[in-house]
Amino acid sequence: MTTQEIDRRHAERFPSARRLDRSEELASASVMWLVGVAPEARHLPAVIDGCCPECDNSGKVWGAWVIDAGSDWSEEGYRACWVCQTGGGAA
């Protein structure tokens, strides 16, 4: 879930795919450590570089939302974007 601008900068900073993979692994591990150590970090707002990669800054996403899994009851429509419109922090 990255924008074209982020992909361009990654290619510039990490010409080796192996180096990019390793840096992403380390970044992911550091975020998981932070959230595990400091639960209040779960309520920090998402920081997005550029426009939202999920909703393109519209603030909403279309989907089928399960209401009752046992009866296969679902509704389709727009809901708030889970990336940039969380209200209480990053999802």
Short mmCIF file of C-alpha atoms in Angstrom, two decimals:
data_model
loop_
_atom_site.label_atom_id
_atom_site.label_comp_id
_atom_site.label_asym_id
_atom_site.label_seq_id
_atom_site.Cartn_x
_atom_site.Cartn_y
_atom_site.Cartn_z
CA MET A 1 0.00 0.00 0.00
CA THR A 2 2.37 2.66 -1.20
CA THR A 3 1.91 5.58 -3.55
CA GLN A 4 3.86 5.97 -6.77
CA GLU A 5 5.96 8.69 -5.13
CA ILE A 6 6.92 6.40 -2.26
CA ASP A 7 7.76 3.58 -4.70
CA ARG A 8 9.98 5.99 -6.65
CA ARG A 9 11.82 7.08 -3.52
CA HIS A 10 12.27 3.49 -2.38
CA ALA A 11 13.78 2.56 -5.75
CA GLU A 12 16.12 5.55 -5.46
CA ARG A 13 17.20 4.78 -1.88
CA PHE A 14 17.31 1.01 -2.21
CA PRO A 15 18.58 -0.01 -5.66
CA SER A 16 18.96 -3.58 -4.36
CA ALA A 17 15.63 -5.39 -3.81
CA ARG A 18 17.30 -7.44 -1.08
CA ARG A 19 18.28 -4.28 0.82
CA LEU A 20 14.74 -2.89 0.53
CA ASP A 21 13.27 -6.17 1.81
CA ARG A 22 15.60 -6.12 4.81
CA SER A 23 14.80 -2.49 5.64
CA GLU A 24 11.05 -3.23 5.48
CA GLU A 25 11.52 -6.23 7.80
CA LEU A 26 13.38 -4.11 10.34
CA ALA A 27 10.85 -1.28 10.14
CA SER A 28 7.99 -3.71 10.66
CA ALA A 29 9.73 -5.31 13.64
CA SER A 30 10.30 -1.91 15.26
CA VAL A 31 6.63 -0.96 14.88
CA MET A 32 5.49 -4.28 16.36
CA TRP A 33 7.88 -3.81 19.28
CA LEU A 34 6.58 -0.29 19.92
CA VAL A 35 2.93 -1.36 19.90
CA GLY A 36 3.70 -4.34 22.15
CA VAL A 37 5.64 -2.25 24.64
CA ALA A 38 3.44 0.85 24.57
CA PRO A 39 -0.25 -0.03 24.02
CA GLU A 40 -1.10 3.67 23.93
CA ALA A 41 0.77 3.78 20.58
CA ARG A 42 -2.23 1.99 19.06
CA HIS A 43 -4.20 5.21 19.42
CA LEU A 44 -1.73 7.43 17.58
CA PRO A 45 -3.05 8.86 14.32
CA ALA A 46 -1.83 7.30 11.09
CA VAL A 47 0.90 9.32 9.38
CA ILE A 48 0.62 9.09 5.62
CA ASP A 49 3.24 10.41 3.23
CA GLY A 50 1.19 11.89 0.41
CA CYS A 51 -2.37 10.86 -0.32
CA CYS A 52 -3.98 7.86 1.35
CA PRO A 53 -3.06 4.69 -0.57
CA GLU A 54 -6.39 3.03 0.26
CA CYS A 55 -8.99 5.72 -0.53
CA ASP A 56 -6.98 8.32 -2.50
CA ASN A 57 -7.97 10.96 0.10
CA SER A 58 -11.72 10.49 -0.40
CA GLY A 59 -12.04 9.32 3.23
CA LYS A 60 -14.26 6.37 2.32
CA VAL A 61 -13.96 2.89 0.84
CA TRP A 62 -16.54 0.66 -0.88
CA GLY A 63 -17.03 -2.86 0.33
CA ALA A 64 -19.30 -5.66 1.42
CA TRP A 65 -19.65 -5.46 5.19
CA VAL A 66 -20.57 -8.68 7.01
CA ILE A 67 -23.47 -8.14 9.39
CA ASP A 68 -24.09 -11.76 10.43
CA ALA A 69 -21.57 -14.38 9.33
CA GLY A 70 -23.86 -17.27 10.29
CA SER A 71 -26.60 -16.23 7.87
CA ASP A 72 -24.34 -14.72 5.18
CA TRP A 73 -26.03 -11.36 5.72
CA SER A 74 -23.93 -8.48 4.45
CA GLU A 75 -24.41 -4.96 3.20
CA GLU A 76 -22.56 -3.12 0.47
CA GLY A 77 -21.69 0.52 0.55
CA TYR A 78 -19.20 3.12 1.65
CA ARG A 79 -17.59 3.18 5.07
CA ALA A 80 -14.90 5.40 6.54
CA CYS A 81 -11.42 4.56 5.25
CA TRP A 82 -9.70 2.23 7.72
CA VAL A 83 -6.31 3.85 7.02
CA CYS A 84 -6.88 7.60 7.28
CA GLN A 85 -10.29 7.95 8.95
CA THR A 86 -9.85 5.82 12.05
CA GLY A 87 -10.68 8.56 14.54
CA GLY A 88 -8.87 6.79 17.36
CA GLY A 89 -5.57 5.98 15.67
CA ALA A 90 -4.04 3.75 13.07
CA ALA A 91 -5.86 0.51 12.31
#
